[in-house]
XYZ file of C-alpha atoms in Angstrom:
518
model
C 63.873 18.445 -51.681
C 62.893 21.834 -50.228
C 59.213 21.088 -50.791
C 59.556 17.741 -49.011
C 61.279 19.348 -46.034
C 58.599 22.051 -45.944
C 55.809 19.450 -45.986
C 57.532 17.475 -43.225
C 57.854 20.625 -41.110
C 54.193 21.530 -41.706
C 53.094 18.002 -40.786
C 55.161 18.028 -37.593
C 53.796 21.445 -36.623
C 50.234 20.309 -37.282
C 50.686 17.250 -35.067
C 52.331 19.330 -32.321
C 49.532 21.904 -32.482
C 46.957 19.122 -32.274
C 48.669 17.753 -29.169
C 48.725 21.237 -27.629
C 44.931 21.327 -27.827
C 44.997 18.591 -25.162
C 47.258 20.678 -22.941
C 50.550 18.921 -23.735
C 53.659 20.078 -25.524
C 55.592 17.876 -27.932
C 58.381 16.283 -25.876
C 58.565 12.767 -27.297
C 60.108 12.432 -30.752
C 57.466 12.011 -33.469
C 59.196 9.567 -35.839
C 56.828 6.613 -36.338
C 55.261 6.172 -39.759
C 52.331 3.971 -40.724
C 54.310 0.720 -40.920
C 56.194 1.417 -37.685
C 52.915 2.123 -35.902
C 51.477 -1.143 -37.208
C 54.691 -3.004 -36.367
C 54.666 -1.891 -32.741
C 51.065 -3.039 -32.271
C 51.636 -6.287 -34.203
C 54.778 -7.121 -32.260
C 52.873 -6.571 -28.996
C 50.364 -9.212 -30.140
C 53.131 -11.396 -31.666
C 51.413 -14.676 -32.596
C 54.636 -16.654 -32.232
C 55.072 -15.497 -28.612
C 51.669 -16.567 -27.333
C 51.648 -19.770 -29.363
C 55.001 -20.818 -27.918
C 53.826 -19.964 -24.397
C 50.472 -21.772 -24.250
C 50.170 -24.100 -27.271
C 50.541 -27.039 -24.892
C 47.459 -25.975 -22.924
C 45.244 -26.003 -26.001
C 46.436 -29.308 -27.438
C 46.370 -31.185 -24.116
C 42.831 -29.975 -23.415
C 40.966 -30.743 -26.662
C 43.578 -31.805 -29.235
C 43.511 -30.192 -32.677
C 40.035 -28.765 -32.107
C 41.559 -25.981 -30.015
C 42.484 -24.367 -33.368
C 38.913 -23.030 -33.591
C 39.435 -20.852 -30.535
C 41.715 -18.684 -32.695
C 39.121 -17.279 -35.149
C 36.568 -16.911 -32.342
C 38.918 -14.869 -30.156
C 40.153 -12.858 -33.151
C 36.567 -11.920 -34.058
C 35.778 -10.924 -30.478
C 38.926 -8.839 -30.141
C 38.338 -7.182 -33.523
C 35.057 -5.858 -32.106
C 36.994 -4.300 -29.215
C 39.614 -2.978 -31.636
C 37.003 -1.151 -33.705
C 35.927 0.910 -30.693
C 39.538 1.483 -29.695
C 40.349 2.657 -33.221
C 37.669 5.329 -32.981
C 38.932 6.377 -29.546
C 42.493 6.652 -30.832
C 41.285 8.892 -33.649
C 39.700 11.266 -31.122
C 42.418 11.154 -28.430
C 45.896 10.801 -30.022
C 47.821 11.081 -26.749
C 50.066 8.730 -24.771
C 48.206 6.441 -22.374
C 45.392 4.797 -24.403
C 42.715 3.521 -21.982
C 43.754 5.951 -19.228
C 43.372 8.929 -21.549
C 40.159 7.649 -23.110
C 38.413 7.090 -19.789
C 39.746 10.415 -18.488
C 37.787 12.273 -21.138
C 34.760 9.971 -21.146
C 34.260 9.313 -17.419
C 36.412 11.519 -15.250
C 39.147 11.534 -12.633
C 38.315 8.627 -10.311
C 37.196 6.138 -12.954
C 40.095 6.885 -15.278
C 42.663 6.696 -12.488
C 41.625 3.181 -11.473
C 41.444 2.130 -15.121
C 44.958 3.409 -15.723
C 46.261 1.906 -12.468
C 44.936 -1.570 -13.288
C 46.155 -1.336 -16.880
C 49.601 -0.245 -15.720
C 50.029 -3.433 -13.699
C 48.483 -5.495 -16.490
C 51.226 -4.150 -18.749
C 53.905 -4.873 -16.156
C 52.694 -8.470 -15.820
C 52.608 -8.806 -19.604
C 56.204 -7.594 -19.886
C 57.205 -10.225 -17.318
C 55.172 -12.971 -19.001
C 56.768 -12.415 -22.418
C 60.282 -12.157 -20.978
C 59.791 -15.586 -19.372
C 58.397 -16.931 -22.668
C 61.627 -16.175 -24.543
C 63.565 -19.053 -22.881
C 60.997 -21.559 -24.222
C 62.438 -20.952 -27.702
C 65.946 -19.826 -26.790
C 67.006 -22.726 -24.549
C 66.160 -25.406 -27.182
C 67.995 -23.244 -29.741
C 71.061 -23.073 -27.487
C 70.925 -26.837 -27.004
C 70.767 -27.263 -30.768
C 74.058 -25.402 -30.923
C 75.601 -27.770 -28.385
C 75.236 -25.751 -25.179
C 73.471 -28.535 -23.237
C 71.451 -26.122 -21.070
C 68.744 -27.559 -18.796
C 65.270 -26.168 -19.513
C 64.737 -25.494 -15.806
C 62.796 -22.722 -14.080
C 66.095 -21.350 -12.790
C 67.623 -21.039 -16.258
C 64.388 -19.633 -17.665
C 64.404 -16.935 -14.997
C 68.040 -15.988 -15.655
C 67.384 -15.539 -19.384
C 64.209 -13.577 -18.617
C 66.061 -11.177 -16.304
C 68.838 -10.599 -18.854
C 66.160 -9.936 -21.496
C 64.404 -7.447 -19.220
C 67.627 -5.507 -18.651
C 68.389 -5.351 -22.392
C 64.932 -4.184 -23.483
C 64.881 -1.545 -20.751
C 68.201 -0.142 -21.988
C 66.953 -0.166 -25.591
C 63.778 1.685 -24.603
C 65.873 4.291 -22.793
C 67.804 4.996 -25.992
C 64.727 6.054 -27.919
C 61.634 5.110 -29.857
C 63.461 5.355 -33.194
C 65.820 2.540 -32.208
C 62.862 0.536 -30.894
C 61.005 1.130 -34.164
C 63.928 -0.077 -36.301
C 64.202 -3.267 -34.235
C 60.425 -3.701 -34.284
C 60.124 -3.245 -38.040
C 62.878 -5.776 -38.691
C 61.488 -8.220 -36.142
C 57.962 -8.055 -37.515
C 59.174 -8.785 -41.042
C 61.154 -11.763 -39.736
C 58.165 -13.004 -37.735
C 55.709 -12.730 -40.605
C 58.028 -14.240 -43.217
C 59.391 -16.852 -40.812
C 56.010 -18.078 -39.616
C 54.406 -18.113 -43.063
C 57.345 -19.728 -44.887
C 57.847 -22.249 -42.118
C 54.134 -23.049 -42.060
C 54.110 -23.825 -45.781
C 57.176 -26.059 -45.407
C 55.417 -27.959 -42.632
C 52.165 -28.263 -44.566
C 53.800 -29.380 -47.820
C 56.573 -31.671 -46.600
C 55.714 -32.732 -43.034
C 51.959 -33.229 -43.101
C 51.441 -36.185 -40.729
C 47.884 -35.449 -39.583
C 46.212 -34.027 -42.703
C 44.187 -30.839 -43.019
C 41.388 -32.401 -40.977
C 43.469 -32.398 -37.777
C 41.564 -29.310 -36.641
C 38.504 -31.567 -36.259
C 40.312 -34.259 -34.250
C 40.294 -34.268 -30.457
C 42.924 -36.982 -30.084
C 40.734 -38.796 -27.569
C 40.220 -35.785 -25.295
C 36.806 -34.833 -23.906
C 35.450 -31.890 -25.917
C 32.783 -29.948 -24.019
C 31.919 -26.289 -23.641
C 33.947 -26.253 -20.431
C 37.090 -27.759 -21.981
C 36.800 -25.516 -25.040
C 36.745 -22.456 -22.770
C 39.951 -23.705 -21.145
C 41.594 -24.285 -24.530
C 40.781 -20.694 -25.531
C 43.437 -19.374 -23.165
C 46.247 -19.516 -25.688
C 44.271 -17.363 -28.119
C 43.087 -15.041 -25.350
C 46.692 -14.501 -24.275
C 47.874 -13.721 -27.808
C 45.353 -11.263 -29.237
C 45.535 -8.160 -27.091
C 47.695 -5.062 -26.927
C 46.452 -3.664 -30.234
C 45.864 -0.324 -28.488
C 49.671 0.072 -28.440
C 49.418 2.019 -31.703
C 47.369 4.594 -29.810
C 49.613 4.542 -26.738
C 52.506 5.659 -28.955
C 50.359 8.267 -30.735
C 52.557 11.165 -29.615
C 55.462 9.540 -31.456
C 53.413 8.777 -34.588
C 53.025 11.038 -37.615
C 49.398 11.984 -38.333
C 48.171 9.730 -35.486
C 44.463 10.481 -35.890
C 44.580 8.576 -39.189
C 47.470 6.183 -38.753
C 46.775 4.900 -35.221
C 43.266 3.550 -36.063
C 44.631 1.782 -39.146
C 47.408 0.220 -37.090
C 45.005 -0.881 -34.318
C 42.703 -2.738 -36.726
C 45.483 -3.911 -39.047
C 47.426 -5.502 -36.202
C 44.469 -7.680 -35.187
C 43.721 -8.762 -38.746
C 47.409 -9.400 -39.494
C 47.908 -11.438 -36.320
C 44.795 -13.476 -37.090
C 45.930 -14.372 -40.611
C 49.484 -15.258 -39.579
C 48.216 -17.267 -36.612
C 45.736 -19.265 -38.692
C 48.422 -20.358 -41.124
C 50.989 -21.194 -38.443
C 48.629 -22.994 -36.054
C 47.045 -25.148 -38.752
C 50.377 -26.142 -40.279
C 51.912 -26.871 -36.865
C 49.020 -29.156 -35.925
C 49.308 -30.946 -39.270
C 52.999 -31.593 -38.563
C 52.445 -33.369 -35.236
C 53.835 -36.896 -35.813
C 51.532 -38.529 -33.235
C 48.629 -36.540 -31.818
C 48.203 -38.883 -28.870
C 51.848 -38.518 -27.844
C 51.713 -34.741 -28.256
C 48.672 -34.579 -25.970
C 50.132 -36.960 -23.386
C 53.530 -35.226 -23.237
C 52.167 -31.650 -23.553
C 54.071 -30.792 -26.701
C 54.657 -27.244 -27.808
C 55.956 -25.880 -31.124
C 59.583 -26.491 -30.071
C 59.008 -30.252 -29.806
C 57.101 -30.335 -33.100
C 59.905 -28.463 -34.849
C 62.523 -30.780 -33.390
C 60.555 -33.874 -34.445
C 60.339 -32.793 -38.095
C 63.610 -31.107 -38.998
C 67.330 -31.564 -38.844
C 69.124 -30.019 -35.905
C 70.510 -27.153 -38.006
C 67.147 -26.183 -39.503
C 65.291 -26.517 -36.201
C 67.891 -24.413 -34.406
C 67.765 -21.692 -37.054
C 63.994 -21.481 -36.872
C 63.974 -21.409 -33.071
C 66.383 -18.477 -33.219
C 64.006 -16.649 -35.595
C 61.127 -17.270 -33.178
C 63.286 -16.149 -30.252
C 64.023 -12.913 -32.118
C 60.280 -12.337 -32.639
C 59.595 -12.922 -28.945
C 62.394 -10.506 -28.015
C 60.838 -7.829 -30.221
C 57.499 -8.535 -28.553
C 59.143 -7.919 -25.151
C 60.546 -4.640 -26.429
C 57.211 -3.438 -27.802
C 55.186 -4.324 -24.708
C 57.609 -2.535 -22.409
C 57.564 0.517 -24.714
C 53.774 0.610 -24.490
C 53.741 0.240 -20.706
C 56.378 2.959 -20.336
C 54.192 5.372 -22.353
C 51.222 4.583 -20.134
C 53.299 5.347 -17.022
C 54.545 8.538 -18.689
C 51.007 9.585 -19.667
C 49.676 9.100 -16.134
C 52.645 10.708 -14.380
C 52.531 13.703 -16.723
C 49.074 14.322 -15.247
C 50.582 13.808 -11.735
C 48.619 10.571 -11.245
C 51.394 8.245 -10.021
C 53.855 8.219 -7.123
C 57.057 10.088 -8.038
C 55.281 11.604 -11.047
C 57.923 14.317 -11.556
C 60.629 11.701 -12.009
C 58.502 9.386 -14.161
C 57.354 12.172 -16.500
C 60.751 13.779 -17.059
C 61.826 13.434 -20.705
C 65.540 13.350 -21.488
C 66.306 16.367 -23.711
C 68.580 14.442 -26.075
C 67.101 10.930 -26.109
C 63.488 12.179 -25.970
C 62.503 9.263 -23.704
C 61.097 9.238 -20.154
C 64.085 7.525 -18.524
C 62.513 7.437 -15.052
C 59.457 5.620 -16.402
C 61.707 3.188 -18.318
C 63.634 2.237 -15.187
C 60.510 2.011 -13.011
C 58.717 -0.320 -15.425
C 61.847 -2.449 -15.719
C 62.112 -2.827 -11.934
C 58.403 -3.569 -11.432
C 58.457 -6.139 -14.248
C 61.181 -7.981 -12.355
C 58.945 -8.502 -9.298
C 56.910 -11.453 -10.748
C 60.222 -13.187 -11.484
C 61.256 -13.245 -7.816
C 59.070 -16.300 -7.211
C 58.933 -17.723 -10.720
C 56.646 -20.741 -11.088
C 56.492 -20.953 -14.883
C 55.309 -18.945 -17.854
C 51.662 -19.996 -17.661
C 50.932 -18.481 -14.247
C 52.316 -15.055 -15.150
C 50.505 -15.184 -18.516
C 47.165 -16.005 -16.860
C 47.428 -13.061 -14.464
C 48.500 -10.706 -17.264
C 45.679 -11.782 -19.587
C 43.029 -11.405 -16.911
C 44.185 -7.925 -15.952
C 44.198 -6.783 -19.585
C 40.677 -8.086 -20.251
C 39.454 -6.443 -17.035
C 40.865 -3.092 -18.164
C 39.376 -3.396 -21.633
C 35.976 -4.188 -20.109
C 36.151 -1.190 -17.752
C 37.124 1.047 -20.660
C 34.243 -0.218 -22.801
C 31.791 0.509 -19.986
C 32.928 4.129 -20.081
C 32.599 4.194 -23.878
C 29.072 2.765 -23.724
C 27.959 5.344 -21.163
C 29.472 8.157 -23.225
C 27.792 6.930 -26.417
C 24.425 6.995 -24.678
C 25.117 10.657 -23.865
C 25.852 11.440 -27.508
C 29.588 10.871 -27.877
C 31.235 11.527 -30.247
C 30.035 15.032 -30.952
C 33.099 16.004 -32.962
C 34.346 14.466 -36.183
C 37.467 12.339 -36.450
C 39.101 10.598 -39.420
C 37.912 7.180 -38.185
C 34.294 6.835 -37.113
C 31.917 3.933 -36.463
C 28.908 6.183 -36.971
C 25.587 4.518 -36.191
C 27.382 1.223 -35.557
C 29.075 2.660 -32.488
C 26.527 1.569 -29.873
C 25.878 -1.946 -31.295
C 29.621 -2.625 -31.557
C 30.225 -1.391 -28.020
C 27.418 -3.615 -26.690
C 28.890 -6.618 -28.503
C 32.278 -5.708 -27.080
C 30.880 -5.633 -23.543
C 29.188 -9.021 -23.984
C 32.356 -10.552 -25.405
C 34.695 -8.954 -22.888
C 32.432 -9.736 -19.930
C 32.076 -13.362 -20.963
C 35.808 -13.851 -21.389
C 36.517 -12.079 -18.107
C 34.283 -14.599 -16.327
C 36.060 -17.403 -18.183
C 39.472 -16.113 -17.079
C 38.407 -15.539 -13.472
C 36.673 -18.932 -13.125
C 38.490 -20.947 -10.425
C 40.006 -24.012 -12.079
C 43.378 -25.700 -11.693
C 44.317 -25.416 -15.378
C 43.743 -21.685 -15.902
C 43.217 -19.963 -12.538
C 44.780 -22.235 -9.904
C 45.403 -21.625 -6.237
C 49.077 -21.635 -5.158
C 48.443 -25.025 -3.541
C 47.330 -26.395 -6.924
C 50.664 -25.405 -8.500
C 52.477 -28.044 -6.472
C 53.848 -25.337 -4.152
C 55.726 -23.668 -7.020
C 53.876 -20.576 -5.821
C 53.744 -19.883 -2.112
C 52.361 -16.649 -0.652
C 53.360 -17.819 2.862
C 49.822 -17.470 4.166
C 47.643 -20.565 4.238
C 44.395 -18.710 3.576
C 45.854 -16.891 0.566
C 47.365 -20.111 -0.808
C 43.806 -21.452 -1.108
C 42.616 -18.498 -3.207
C 42.882 -18.450 -7.040
C 45.961 -16.599 -8.242
C 44.120 -14.194 -10.556
C 41.766 -13.147 -7.777
C 44.717 -12.421 -5.507
C 46.472 -10.324 -8.149
C 43.396 -8.231 -9.011
C 42.348 -7.637 -5.407
C 45.887 -6.790 -4.280
C 46.485 -4.296 -7.099
C 43.053 -2.705 -6.547
C 43.445 -2.446 -2.756
C 46.900 -0.874 -2.987
C 45.537 1.522 -5.590
C 42.509 2.373 -3.445
C 44.697 3.226 -0.454
C 47.003 5.398 -2.556
C 44.077 7.110 -4.261
C 42.312 7.845 -0.961
C 45.446 9.241 0.664
C 46.939 11.140 -2.272
C 45.067 11.304 -5.583
C 41.592 12.099 -4.238
C 42.825 15.460 -2.986
C 44.239 16.551 -6.321
C 42.320 18.555 -8.879
C 41.383 16.773 -12.082
C 43.676 17.479 -15.002
C 41.363 17.860 -17.959
C 42.236 19.824 -21.070
C 40.710 18.791 -24.377
C 39.320 20.313 -27.542
C 35.790 21.561 -27.125
C 33.204 18.819 -27.523
C 35.605 15.999 -26.599
C 34.851 15.960 -22.849
C 32.100 14.108 -20.995
C 33.682 13.856 -17.549
C 31.532 14.811 -14.564
C 34.472 16.669 -13.033
C 34.807 18.865 -16.127
C 31.812 20.964 -15.132
C 32.783 21.263 -11.472
C 36.580 21.476 -11.591
C 38.508 24.077 -13.574
C 40.904 22.446 -15.986
C 44.488 22.734 -14.853
C 47.011 23.733 -17.482
C 49.056 20.984 -19.048
C 52.821 20.796 -18.709
C 54.583 23.401 -20.805
């Protein structure tokens, strides 16, 4: 017992000393083990969440063939995850892409990367909160509540969810981890067991459904549209790195969790998607009426079984909400600790007993509410969130590529791509750039103008209502950031403290490193 306590103390001291080399002291509570680190990243991805949100888009576009977008997107995102795993092994500090670009590219580049990623996270929190009602309302109705699946009711449930997850995040990462670990086990077991029940006892379409279009027009263009469900699901794997300061031995465990979360989500998603498509009673009807998993479940099972499963899915989506907000809070904390956000002193203050940045928790909760003010449906928030995430990943990979050409990494880390670093980064840039173009392409189904939403969205400016929503979001966030940076951040000295050999930033040579918070 004494030896175990001694080893635990030594491990904690080693991790704290490692963090101090970056100029930070240990303020967050380091309690996450290997499974908890994986669980947080996996629950951010949460296959059940994205599938419930955008399954209808894939099936209405190209029928069962949209299944093949899943392995393609998983392979592309695994390439990105490999680079991110190496980065997390070198920079085990809160903030993921902000921290990585800070050390690889410098003050200006990293600030804009972090700023865009912050709002991408906020939009993702909102998008998952508004996804929860898609499973919860049918579950309530199965219990006899008779609740209309209206935008108004969806928004009410989403707001209540946002309040609850914000309170849970305030009360500490350990509580979040316990909920995450339980939720991930339920999601994995629930999706796999349910998928086998569907495949064995409710197989209406046969295993070949993934080759059937159901009469839809399958072209390269329509396939790119159908990819959006998969694109929306498989991201956020860098969460394991964002929570590195709360993870034991993060240089080893964070890379494993980053890669493991992508592979795990891919395997679970393959099983669930295939079985769900096989269980569609009539593919033509499902395409015509834009069916999602809730309708397929209801068509195949008794009310009691369907309701129980919808509640399991709702629990998984709730855990996903919790994990995404936790990740976004750590990004806000990481940036504000470097004095890179408005009200940084408030956002970076860690409660001495709860060991959580309460100011950052509340701020992220409030900002995540903003997209719900004019709520037009889950899809529009999800599209904006996905596009912003892929933009940030692409910007980050550009910095990684430039640093690799200069010889990074020059120091050893537990996870290394070695000579494969440059080829993998190039592949990541090609993949990320291609998907970014796909997301930004102006089309009514995936990047509509407010006018094309049937006036569900209205920016109260005719010119802006004719511009694609994703363009408006990106330009608005960037312009606001540019004004703030020019007026405030540009005048500040770069905060840059890292172990020798870890820094490539241009400002490092010209600007003395300011001491980290102590």
